CSV table of C-alpha atoms in Angstrom, one decimal:
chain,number,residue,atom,x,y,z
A,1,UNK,CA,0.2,-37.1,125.7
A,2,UNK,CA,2.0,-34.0,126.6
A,3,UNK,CA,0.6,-31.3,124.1
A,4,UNK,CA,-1.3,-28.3,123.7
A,5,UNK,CA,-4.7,-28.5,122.7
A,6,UNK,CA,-6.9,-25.6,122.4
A,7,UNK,CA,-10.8,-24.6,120.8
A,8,UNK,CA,-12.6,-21.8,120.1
A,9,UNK,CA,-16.6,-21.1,118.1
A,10,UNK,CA,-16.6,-17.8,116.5
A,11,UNK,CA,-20.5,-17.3,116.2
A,12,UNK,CA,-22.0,-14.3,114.4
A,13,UNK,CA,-24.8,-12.1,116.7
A,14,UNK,CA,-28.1,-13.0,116.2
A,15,UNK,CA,-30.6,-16.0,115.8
A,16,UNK,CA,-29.0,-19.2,114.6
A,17,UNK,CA,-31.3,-21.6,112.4
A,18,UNK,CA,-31.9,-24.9,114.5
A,19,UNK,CA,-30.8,-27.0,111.4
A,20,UNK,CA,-29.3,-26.1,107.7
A,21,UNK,CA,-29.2,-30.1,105.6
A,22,UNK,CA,-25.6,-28.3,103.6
A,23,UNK,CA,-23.7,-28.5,106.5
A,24,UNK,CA,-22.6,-31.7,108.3
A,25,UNK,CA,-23.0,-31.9,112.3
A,26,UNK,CA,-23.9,-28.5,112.2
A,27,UNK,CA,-20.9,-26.6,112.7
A,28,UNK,CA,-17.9,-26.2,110.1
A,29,UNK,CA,-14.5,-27.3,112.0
A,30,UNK,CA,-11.3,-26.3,111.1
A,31,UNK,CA,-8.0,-27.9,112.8
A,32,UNK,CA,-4.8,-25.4,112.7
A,33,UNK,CA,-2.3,-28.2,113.9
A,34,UNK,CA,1.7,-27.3,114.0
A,35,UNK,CA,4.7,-26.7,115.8
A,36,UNK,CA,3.7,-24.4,119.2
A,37,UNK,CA,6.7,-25.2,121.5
A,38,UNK,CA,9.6,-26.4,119.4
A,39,UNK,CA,12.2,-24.9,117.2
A,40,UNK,CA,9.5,-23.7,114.3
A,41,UNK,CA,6.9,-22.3,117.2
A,42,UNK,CA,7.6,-19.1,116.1
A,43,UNK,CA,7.4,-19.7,112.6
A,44,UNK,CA,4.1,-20.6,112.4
A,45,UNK,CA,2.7,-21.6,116.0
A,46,UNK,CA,0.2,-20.0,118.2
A,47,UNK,CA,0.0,-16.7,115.7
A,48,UNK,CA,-1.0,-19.4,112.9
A,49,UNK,CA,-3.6,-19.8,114.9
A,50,UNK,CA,-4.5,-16.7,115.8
A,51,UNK,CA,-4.6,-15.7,112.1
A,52,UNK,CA,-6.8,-18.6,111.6
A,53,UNK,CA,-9.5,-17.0,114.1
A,54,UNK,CA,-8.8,-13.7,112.1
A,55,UNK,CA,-9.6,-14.9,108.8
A,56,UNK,CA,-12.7,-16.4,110.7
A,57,UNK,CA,-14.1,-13.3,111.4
A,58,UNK,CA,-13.3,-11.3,108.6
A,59,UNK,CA,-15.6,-14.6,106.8
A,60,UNK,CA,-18.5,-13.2,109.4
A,61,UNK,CA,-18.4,-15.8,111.8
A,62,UNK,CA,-20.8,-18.1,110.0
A,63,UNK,CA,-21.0,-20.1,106.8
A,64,UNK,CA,-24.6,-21.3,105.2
A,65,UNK,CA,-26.0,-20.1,108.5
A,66,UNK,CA,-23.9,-22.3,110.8
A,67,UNK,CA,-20.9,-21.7,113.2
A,68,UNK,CA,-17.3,-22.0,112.5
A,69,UNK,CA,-15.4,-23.4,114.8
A,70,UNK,CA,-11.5,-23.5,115.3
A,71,UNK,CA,-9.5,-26.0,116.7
A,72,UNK,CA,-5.4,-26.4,117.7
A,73,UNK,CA,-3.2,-28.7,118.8
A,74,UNK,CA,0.9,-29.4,119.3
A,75,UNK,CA,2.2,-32.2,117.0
A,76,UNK,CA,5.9,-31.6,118.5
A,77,UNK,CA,7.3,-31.6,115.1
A,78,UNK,CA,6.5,-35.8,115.2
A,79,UNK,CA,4.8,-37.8,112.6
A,80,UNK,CA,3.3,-40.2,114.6
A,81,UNK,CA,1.5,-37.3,117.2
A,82,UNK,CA,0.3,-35.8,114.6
A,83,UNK,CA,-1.3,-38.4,112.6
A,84,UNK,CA,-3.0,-39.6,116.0
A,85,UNK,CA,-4.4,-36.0,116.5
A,86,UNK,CA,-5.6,-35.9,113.4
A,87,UNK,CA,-7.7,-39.0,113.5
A,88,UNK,CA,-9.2,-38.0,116.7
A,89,UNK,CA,-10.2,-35.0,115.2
A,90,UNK,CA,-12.2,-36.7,112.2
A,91,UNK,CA,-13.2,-39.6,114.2
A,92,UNK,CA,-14.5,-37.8,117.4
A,93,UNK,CA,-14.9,-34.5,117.3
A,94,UNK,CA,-16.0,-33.9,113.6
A,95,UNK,CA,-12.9,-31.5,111.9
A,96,UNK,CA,-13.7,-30.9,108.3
A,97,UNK,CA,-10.3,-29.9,107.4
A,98,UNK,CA,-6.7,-29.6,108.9
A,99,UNK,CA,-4.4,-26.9,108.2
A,100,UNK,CA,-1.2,-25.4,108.6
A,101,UNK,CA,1.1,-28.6,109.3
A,102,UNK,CA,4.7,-27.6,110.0
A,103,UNK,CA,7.1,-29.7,109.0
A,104,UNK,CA,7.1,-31.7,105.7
A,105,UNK,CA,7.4,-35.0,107.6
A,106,UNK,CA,3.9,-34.2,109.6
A,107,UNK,CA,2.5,-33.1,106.1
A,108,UNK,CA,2.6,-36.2,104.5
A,109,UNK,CA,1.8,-38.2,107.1
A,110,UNK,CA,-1.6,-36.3,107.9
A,111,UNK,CA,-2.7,-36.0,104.1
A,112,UNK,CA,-2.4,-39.4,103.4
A,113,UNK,CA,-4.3,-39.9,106.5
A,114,UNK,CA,-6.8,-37.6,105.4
A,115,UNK,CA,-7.0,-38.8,101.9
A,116,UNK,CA,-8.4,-42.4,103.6
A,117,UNK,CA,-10.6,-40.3,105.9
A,118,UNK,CA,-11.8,-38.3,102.6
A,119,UNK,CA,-11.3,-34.8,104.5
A,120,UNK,CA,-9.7,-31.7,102.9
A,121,UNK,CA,-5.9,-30.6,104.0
A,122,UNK,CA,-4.3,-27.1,103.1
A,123,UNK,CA,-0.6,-27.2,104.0
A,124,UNK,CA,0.9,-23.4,104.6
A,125,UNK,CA,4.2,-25.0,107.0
A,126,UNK,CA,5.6,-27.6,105.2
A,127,UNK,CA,7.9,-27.0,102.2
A,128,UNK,CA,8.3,-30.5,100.7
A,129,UNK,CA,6.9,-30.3,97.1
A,130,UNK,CA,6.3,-34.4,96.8
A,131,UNK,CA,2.9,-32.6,98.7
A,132,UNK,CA,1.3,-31.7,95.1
A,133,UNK,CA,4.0,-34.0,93.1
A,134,UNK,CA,4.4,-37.8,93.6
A,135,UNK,CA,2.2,-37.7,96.9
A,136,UNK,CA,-0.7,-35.6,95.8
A,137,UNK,CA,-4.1,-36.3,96.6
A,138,UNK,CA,-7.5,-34.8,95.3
A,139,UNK,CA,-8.8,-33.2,98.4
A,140,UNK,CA,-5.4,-31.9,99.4
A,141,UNK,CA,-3.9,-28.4,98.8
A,142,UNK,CA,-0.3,-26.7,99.0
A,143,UNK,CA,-0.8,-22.7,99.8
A,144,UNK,CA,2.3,-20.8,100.9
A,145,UNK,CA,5.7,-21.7,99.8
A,146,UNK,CA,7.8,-24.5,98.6
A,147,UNK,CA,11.2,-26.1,98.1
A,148,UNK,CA,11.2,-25.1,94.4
A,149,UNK,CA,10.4,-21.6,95.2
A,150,UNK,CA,12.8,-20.9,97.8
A,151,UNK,CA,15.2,-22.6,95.2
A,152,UNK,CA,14.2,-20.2,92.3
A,153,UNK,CA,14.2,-17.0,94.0
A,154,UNK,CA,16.8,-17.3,96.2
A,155,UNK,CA,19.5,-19.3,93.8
A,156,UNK,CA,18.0,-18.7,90.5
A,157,UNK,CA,16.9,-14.8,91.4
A,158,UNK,CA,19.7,-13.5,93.1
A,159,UNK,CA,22.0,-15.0,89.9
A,160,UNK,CA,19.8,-12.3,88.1
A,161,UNK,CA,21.3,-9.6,90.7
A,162,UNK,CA,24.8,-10.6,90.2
A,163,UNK,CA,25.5,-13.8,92.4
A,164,UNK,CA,26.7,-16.0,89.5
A,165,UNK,CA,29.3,-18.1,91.9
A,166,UNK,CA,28.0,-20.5,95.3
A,167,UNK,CA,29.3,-21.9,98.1
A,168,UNK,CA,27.2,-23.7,100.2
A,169,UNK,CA,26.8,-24.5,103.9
A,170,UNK,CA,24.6,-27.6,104.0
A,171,UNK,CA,22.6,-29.5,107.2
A,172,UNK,CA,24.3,-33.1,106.7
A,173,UNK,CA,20.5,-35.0,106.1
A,174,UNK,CA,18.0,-35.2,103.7
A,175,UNK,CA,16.2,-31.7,103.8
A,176,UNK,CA,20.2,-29.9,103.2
A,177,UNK,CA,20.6,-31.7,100.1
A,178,UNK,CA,17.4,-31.9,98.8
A,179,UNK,CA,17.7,-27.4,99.1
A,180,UNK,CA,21.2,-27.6,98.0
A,181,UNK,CA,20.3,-29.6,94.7
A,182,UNK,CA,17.7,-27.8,94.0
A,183,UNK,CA,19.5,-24.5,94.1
A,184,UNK,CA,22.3,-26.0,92.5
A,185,UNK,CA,20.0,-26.6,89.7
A,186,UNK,CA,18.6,-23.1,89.3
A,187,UNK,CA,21.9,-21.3,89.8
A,188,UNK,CA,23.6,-23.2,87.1
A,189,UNK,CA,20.4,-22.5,84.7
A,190,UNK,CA,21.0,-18.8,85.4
A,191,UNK,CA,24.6,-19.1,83.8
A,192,UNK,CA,25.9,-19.3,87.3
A,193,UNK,CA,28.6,-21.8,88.9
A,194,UNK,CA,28.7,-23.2,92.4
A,195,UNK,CA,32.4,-23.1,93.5
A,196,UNK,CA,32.4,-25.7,96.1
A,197,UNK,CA,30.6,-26.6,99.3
A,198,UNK,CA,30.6,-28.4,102.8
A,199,UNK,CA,28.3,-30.1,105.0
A,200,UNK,CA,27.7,-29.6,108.8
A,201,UNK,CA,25.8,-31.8,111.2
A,202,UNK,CA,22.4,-31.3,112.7
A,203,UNK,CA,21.9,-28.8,115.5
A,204,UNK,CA,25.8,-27.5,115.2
A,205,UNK,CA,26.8,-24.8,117.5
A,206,UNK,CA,30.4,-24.0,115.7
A,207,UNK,CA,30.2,-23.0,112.2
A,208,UNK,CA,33.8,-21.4,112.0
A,209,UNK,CA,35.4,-23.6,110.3
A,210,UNK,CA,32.9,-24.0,107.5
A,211,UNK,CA,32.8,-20.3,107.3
A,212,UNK,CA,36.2,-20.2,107.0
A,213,UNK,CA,36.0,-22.1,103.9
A,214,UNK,CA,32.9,-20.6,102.2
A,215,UNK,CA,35.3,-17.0,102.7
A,216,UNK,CA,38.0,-18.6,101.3
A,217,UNK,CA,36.3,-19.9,98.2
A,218,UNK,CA,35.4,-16.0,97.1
A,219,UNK,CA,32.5,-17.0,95.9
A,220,UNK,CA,29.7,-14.2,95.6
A,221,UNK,CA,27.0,-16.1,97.4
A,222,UNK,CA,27.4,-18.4,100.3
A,223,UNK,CA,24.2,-20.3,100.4
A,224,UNK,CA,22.5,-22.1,103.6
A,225,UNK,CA,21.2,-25.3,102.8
A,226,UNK,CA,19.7,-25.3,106.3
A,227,UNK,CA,17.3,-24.3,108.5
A,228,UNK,CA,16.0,-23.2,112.2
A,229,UNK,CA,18.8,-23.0,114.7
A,230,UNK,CA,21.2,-24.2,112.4
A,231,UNK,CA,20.4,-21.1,110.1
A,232,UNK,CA,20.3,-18.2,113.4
A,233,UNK,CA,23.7,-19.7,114.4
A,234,UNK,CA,25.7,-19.3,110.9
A,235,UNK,CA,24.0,-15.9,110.7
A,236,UNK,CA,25.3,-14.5,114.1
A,237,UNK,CA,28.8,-16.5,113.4
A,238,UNK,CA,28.6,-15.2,109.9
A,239,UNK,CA,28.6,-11.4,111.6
A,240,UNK,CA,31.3,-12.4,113.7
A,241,UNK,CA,34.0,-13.1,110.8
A,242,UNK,CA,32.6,-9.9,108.6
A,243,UNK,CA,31.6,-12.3,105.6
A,244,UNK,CA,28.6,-9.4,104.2
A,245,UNK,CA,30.6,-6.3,105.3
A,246,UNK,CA,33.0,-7.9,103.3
A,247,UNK,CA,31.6,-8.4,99.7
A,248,UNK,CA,30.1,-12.1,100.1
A,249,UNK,CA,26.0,-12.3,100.6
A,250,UNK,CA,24.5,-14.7,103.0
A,251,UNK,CA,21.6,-16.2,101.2
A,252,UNK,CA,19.4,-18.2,103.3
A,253,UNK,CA,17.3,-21.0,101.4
A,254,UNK,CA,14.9,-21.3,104.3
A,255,UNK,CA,14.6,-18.1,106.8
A,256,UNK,CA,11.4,-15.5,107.4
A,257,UNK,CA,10.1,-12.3,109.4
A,258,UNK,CA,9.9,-14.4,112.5
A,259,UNK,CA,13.7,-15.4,112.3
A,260,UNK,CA,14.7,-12.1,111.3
A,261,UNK,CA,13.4,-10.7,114.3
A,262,UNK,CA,15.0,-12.9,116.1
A,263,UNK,CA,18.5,-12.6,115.0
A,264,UNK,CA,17.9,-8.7,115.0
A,265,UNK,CA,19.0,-6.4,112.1
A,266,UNK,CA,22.7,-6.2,112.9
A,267,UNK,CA,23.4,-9.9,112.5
A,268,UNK,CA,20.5,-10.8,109.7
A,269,UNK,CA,21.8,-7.0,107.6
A,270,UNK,CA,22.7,-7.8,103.5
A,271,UNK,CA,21.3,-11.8,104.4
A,272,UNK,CA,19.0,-13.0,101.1
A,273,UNK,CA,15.6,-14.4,100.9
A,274,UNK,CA,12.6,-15.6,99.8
A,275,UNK,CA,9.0,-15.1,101.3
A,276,UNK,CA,5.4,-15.4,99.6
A,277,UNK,CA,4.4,-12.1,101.9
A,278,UNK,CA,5.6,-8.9,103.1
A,279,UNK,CA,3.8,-7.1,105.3
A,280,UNK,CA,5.1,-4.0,104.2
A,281,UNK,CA,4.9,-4.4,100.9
A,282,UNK,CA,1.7,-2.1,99.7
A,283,UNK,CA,-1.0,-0.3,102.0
A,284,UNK,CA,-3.3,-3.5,102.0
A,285,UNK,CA,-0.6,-5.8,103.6
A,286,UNK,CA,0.6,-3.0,106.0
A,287,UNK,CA,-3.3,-2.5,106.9
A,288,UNK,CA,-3.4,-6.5,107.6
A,289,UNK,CA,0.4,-6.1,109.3
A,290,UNK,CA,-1.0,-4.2,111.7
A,291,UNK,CA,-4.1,-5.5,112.7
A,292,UNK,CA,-2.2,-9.4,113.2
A,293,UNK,CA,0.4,-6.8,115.5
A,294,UNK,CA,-2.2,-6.2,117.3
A,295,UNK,CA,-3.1,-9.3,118.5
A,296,UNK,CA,0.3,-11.3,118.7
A,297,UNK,CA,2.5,-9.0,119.2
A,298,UNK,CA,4.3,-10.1,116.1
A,299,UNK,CA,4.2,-9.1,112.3
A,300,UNK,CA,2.5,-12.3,110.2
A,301,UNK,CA,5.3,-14.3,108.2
A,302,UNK,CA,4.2,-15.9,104.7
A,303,UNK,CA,3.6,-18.9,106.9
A,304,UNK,CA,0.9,-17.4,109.3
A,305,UNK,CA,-0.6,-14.8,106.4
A,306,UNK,CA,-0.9,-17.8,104.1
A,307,UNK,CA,-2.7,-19.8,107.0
A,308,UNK,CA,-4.9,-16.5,107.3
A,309,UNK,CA,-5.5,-16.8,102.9
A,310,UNK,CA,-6.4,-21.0,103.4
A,311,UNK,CA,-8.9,-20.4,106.2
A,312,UNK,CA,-10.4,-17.6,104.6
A,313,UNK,CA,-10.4,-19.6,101.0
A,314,UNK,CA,-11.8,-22.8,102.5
A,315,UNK,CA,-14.7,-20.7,104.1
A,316,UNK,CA,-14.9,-19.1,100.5
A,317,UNK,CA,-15.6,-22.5,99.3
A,318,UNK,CA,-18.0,-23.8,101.5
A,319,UNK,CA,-20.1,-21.0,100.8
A,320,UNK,CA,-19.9,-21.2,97.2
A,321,UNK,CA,-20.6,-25.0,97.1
A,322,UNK,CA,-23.5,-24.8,99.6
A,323,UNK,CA,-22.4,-27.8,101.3
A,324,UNK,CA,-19.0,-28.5,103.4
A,325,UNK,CA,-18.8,-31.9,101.9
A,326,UNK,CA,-15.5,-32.7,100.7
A,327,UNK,CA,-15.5,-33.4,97.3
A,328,UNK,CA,-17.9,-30.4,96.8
A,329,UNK,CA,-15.7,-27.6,99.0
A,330,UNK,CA,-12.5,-29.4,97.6
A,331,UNK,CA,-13.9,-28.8,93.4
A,332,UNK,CA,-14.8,-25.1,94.5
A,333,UNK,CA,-11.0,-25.0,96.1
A,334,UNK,CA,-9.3,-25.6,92.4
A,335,UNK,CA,-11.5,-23.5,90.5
A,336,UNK,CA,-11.9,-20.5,92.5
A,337,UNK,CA,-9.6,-17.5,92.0
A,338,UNK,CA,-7.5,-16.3,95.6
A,339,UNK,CA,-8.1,-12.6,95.7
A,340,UNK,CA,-6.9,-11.8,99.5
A,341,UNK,CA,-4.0,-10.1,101.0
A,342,UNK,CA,-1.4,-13.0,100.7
A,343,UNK,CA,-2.3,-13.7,97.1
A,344,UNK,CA,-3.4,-11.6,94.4
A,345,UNK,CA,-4.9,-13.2,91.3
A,346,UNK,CA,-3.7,-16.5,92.7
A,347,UNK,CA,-5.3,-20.0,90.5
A,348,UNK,CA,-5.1,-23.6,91.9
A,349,UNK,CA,-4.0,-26.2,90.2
A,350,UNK,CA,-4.9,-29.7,88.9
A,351,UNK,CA,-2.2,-31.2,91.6
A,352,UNK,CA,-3.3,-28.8,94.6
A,353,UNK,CA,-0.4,-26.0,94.3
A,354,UNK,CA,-1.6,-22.4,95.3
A,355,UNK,CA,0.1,-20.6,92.4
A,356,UNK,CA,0.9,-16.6,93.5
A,357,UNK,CA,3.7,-14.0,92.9
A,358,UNK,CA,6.7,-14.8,95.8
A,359,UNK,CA,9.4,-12.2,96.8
A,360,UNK,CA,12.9,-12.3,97.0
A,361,UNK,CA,13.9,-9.9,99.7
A,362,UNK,CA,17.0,-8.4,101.2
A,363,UNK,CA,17.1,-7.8,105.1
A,364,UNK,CA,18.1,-3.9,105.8
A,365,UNK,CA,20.7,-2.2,107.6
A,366,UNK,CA,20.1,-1.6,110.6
A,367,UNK,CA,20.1,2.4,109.4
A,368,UNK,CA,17.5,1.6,106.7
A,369,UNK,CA,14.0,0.2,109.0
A,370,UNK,CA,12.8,3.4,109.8
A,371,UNK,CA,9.9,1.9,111.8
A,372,UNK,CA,9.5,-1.7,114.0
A,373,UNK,CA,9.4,-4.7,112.1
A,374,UNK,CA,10.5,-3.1,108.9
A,375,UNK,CA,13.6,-5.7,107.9
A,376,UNK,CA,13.2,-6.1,104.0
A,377,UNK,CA,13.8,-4.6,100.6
A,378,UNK,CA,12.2,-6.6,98.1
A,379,UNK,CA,14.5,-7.2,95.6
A,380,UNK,CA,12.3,-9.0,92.6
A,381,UNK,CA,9.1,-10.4,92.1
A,382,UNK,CA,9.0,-13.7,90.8
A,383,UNK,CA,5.7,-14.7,89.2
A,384,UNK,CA,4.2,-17.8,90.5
A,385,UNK,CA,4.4,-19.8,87.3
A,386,UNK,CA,8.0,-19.0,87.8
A,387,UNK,CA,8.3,-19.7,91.1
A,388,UNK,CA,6.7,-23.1,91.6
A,389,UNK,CA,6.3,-26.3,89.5
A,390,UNK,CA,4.0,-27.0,87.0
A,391,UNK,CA,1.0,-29.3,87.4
A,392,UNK,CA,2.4,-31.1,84.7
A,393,UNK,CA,5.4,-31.2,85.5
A,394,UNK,CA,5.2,-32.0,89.5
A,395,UNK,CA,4.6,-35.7,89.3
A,396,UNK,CA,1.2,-35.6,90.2
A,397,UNK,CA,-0.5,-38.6,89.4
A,398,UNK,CA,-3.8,-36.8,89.0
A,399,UNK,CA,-3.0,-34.6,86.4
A,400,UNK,CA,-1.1,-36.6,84.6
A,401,UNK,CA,-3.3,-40.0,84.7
């Protein structure tokens, strides 16, 4: 199987007791498994992992007395790879919990599988919210973002700021439409209209003629119900036909950091959207900014900073349960407060969802960064009771019997 597989053991200095009963096999595993050589490599990836180690040894290097090891792997953005990683890891080589998981496909399919194999899942990659609605499960946990906060902030929000009228661009397959309703949603219960919208096939490389329209409908906002390559090439085409410098805002419904650097200021300039970190945003954030730099060569997205926040909550847990057994680590998980630099006061709830303030942000002129890396403004601050469905509300069967 052609993927990339990787382990480290983080082990604190000093004498190591020969046995401690709390913790299984003697070691605390953690798998970081995602994308590390496809299109969403550099949205989570290797530097997911990397932050993973970090939040490792800012823990100490040990828990209860016993190391903590970190594994990765490659799912290639594929289901089935994934799930067969996953149960080598529990069935071989002893993971405790698997995190990260790009791609909502490869989230569901690896918590279901770990709900049967009673082992914990935090998902920081995946956006799909049937993860703590319909498809919940009680050892499983949904940290970063989500499709219903990308769809507040960046349709409901930016109505707030004076988009009241859409047009969307949308990827012609499930994920578009499933981003385009929900936006629709939360733009309409701002008081605001969508105008019209077209939809544009997987991996297209010509977007001029469904620019052309979203220009010609006037509306405010063009929204796009995309992502990945799709997203970078309306952006740059975007640029091409003036569509911010004339009035409209680009508002992308699934775009961070990582992307942003990518495109480069020039194209990605006046473009709308929402992250669940900024590592810019206050002098703790910039302090963590700069030491993920440091060792990547990148500034951490909310993808890789919330991986940091579930490593380094999970570890939290363990500790504070005295055991790394599952149902143990996964009660201390929903009643512990995050207090870290991705979330702030943050509370669990019943159905697994991380709830924390999320950002909608607007990428600078290229006039306005006045140092590396520094693309956003941050427009509003949505609170996350705002931002994310309710246990109640999200379908979860355990919460609501």
């Amino acid at each position: 199987m052609n993927r990339l597989i990787m382990t480290t053991a983080l082990v604190a200095a000093g004498a190591m007791p020969a046995f401690a009963q709390e913790v299984s096999d003697n070691v605390v595993k953690i798998g970081i498994l995602n994308d590390q050589s496809g299109v969403y490599a550099d949205f989570g990836g290797k530097a997911s992992y990397e932050a993973a180690l970090m939040a490792v040894e800012d823990f100490g290097g040990t828990v209860l007395g016993q190391p903590i090891e970190v594994v990765t792997a490659d799912h290639q953005n594929k289901a089935d790879i994934a799930s067969n990683i996953a149960r080598q890891w529990y069935d071989t080589e002893q993971v405790d919990a698997i995190m990260e998981l790009t791609t909502s496909s490869v989230a569901l399919a690896v918590q279901a599988l770990s709900k049967d194999a009673d082992k914990i899942t935090i998902t920081t990659g995946a956006a799909t919210t049937e993860l703590t609605g319909a498809q919940c499960a009680p050892n499983s946990f949904h940290w970063a973002y989500d499709t219903h906060a990308l769809a507040v902030g960046t349709g409901g929000a930016l109505v707030d700021q004076g988009g009241d009228t859409w047009f969307f661009l949308t990827a012609d397959y499930a994920f578009g439409y499933s981003l385009e309703e929900q936006t629709t949603e939360f733009v309409e219960s701002k008081g605001g209209t969508v105008v019209g919208s077209v939809r544009h096939p997987l991996t297209n490389p010509d977007f001029s003629s469904f620019l052309l329209q979203a220009q010609a409908s006037g509306a405010k906002v063009i929204g796009l119900a995309n992502a990945g390559l799709d997203t970078q090439n309306a952006i740059k085409q975007a640029a091409e036909f003036g569509i911010v410098q004339g009035g409209q805002r680009l508002a992308a419904l699934l775009f961070t950091l990582a992307e942003v650097n990518g495109l480069g200021l020039e194209a990605a300039q006046g473009l709308s959207l929402t992250e669940s970190f900024y590592w810019n945003r206050d002098e703790a954030s910039a302090e963590f900014g700069n030491r993920f730099m440091e060792r990547t060569g990148v500034m951490p997205n909310m993808v890789q900073a919330g991986t940091y926040s579930a490593v380094l909550q999970y570890l939290k847990a363990v500790d504070a349960a005295g055991t790394d057994a599952t149902e143990a680590v996964s009660a201390k998980l929903h009643e512990m407060p995050v207090d870290d630099v991705f979330a702030q006061g943050g509370t669990v709830g019943a159905n697994g969802r991380l709830y924390k303030d999320v950002y909608l942000m607007e990428v600078k002129k290229p006039g306005d960064s006045d140092i590396p890396w520094d693309y956003y403004n941050v427009l509003q601050t949505i609170p996350g009771d705002q931002a994310y469905i309710s246990p109640e509300d999200s379908g979860c069967p355990l919460v609501n019997g």
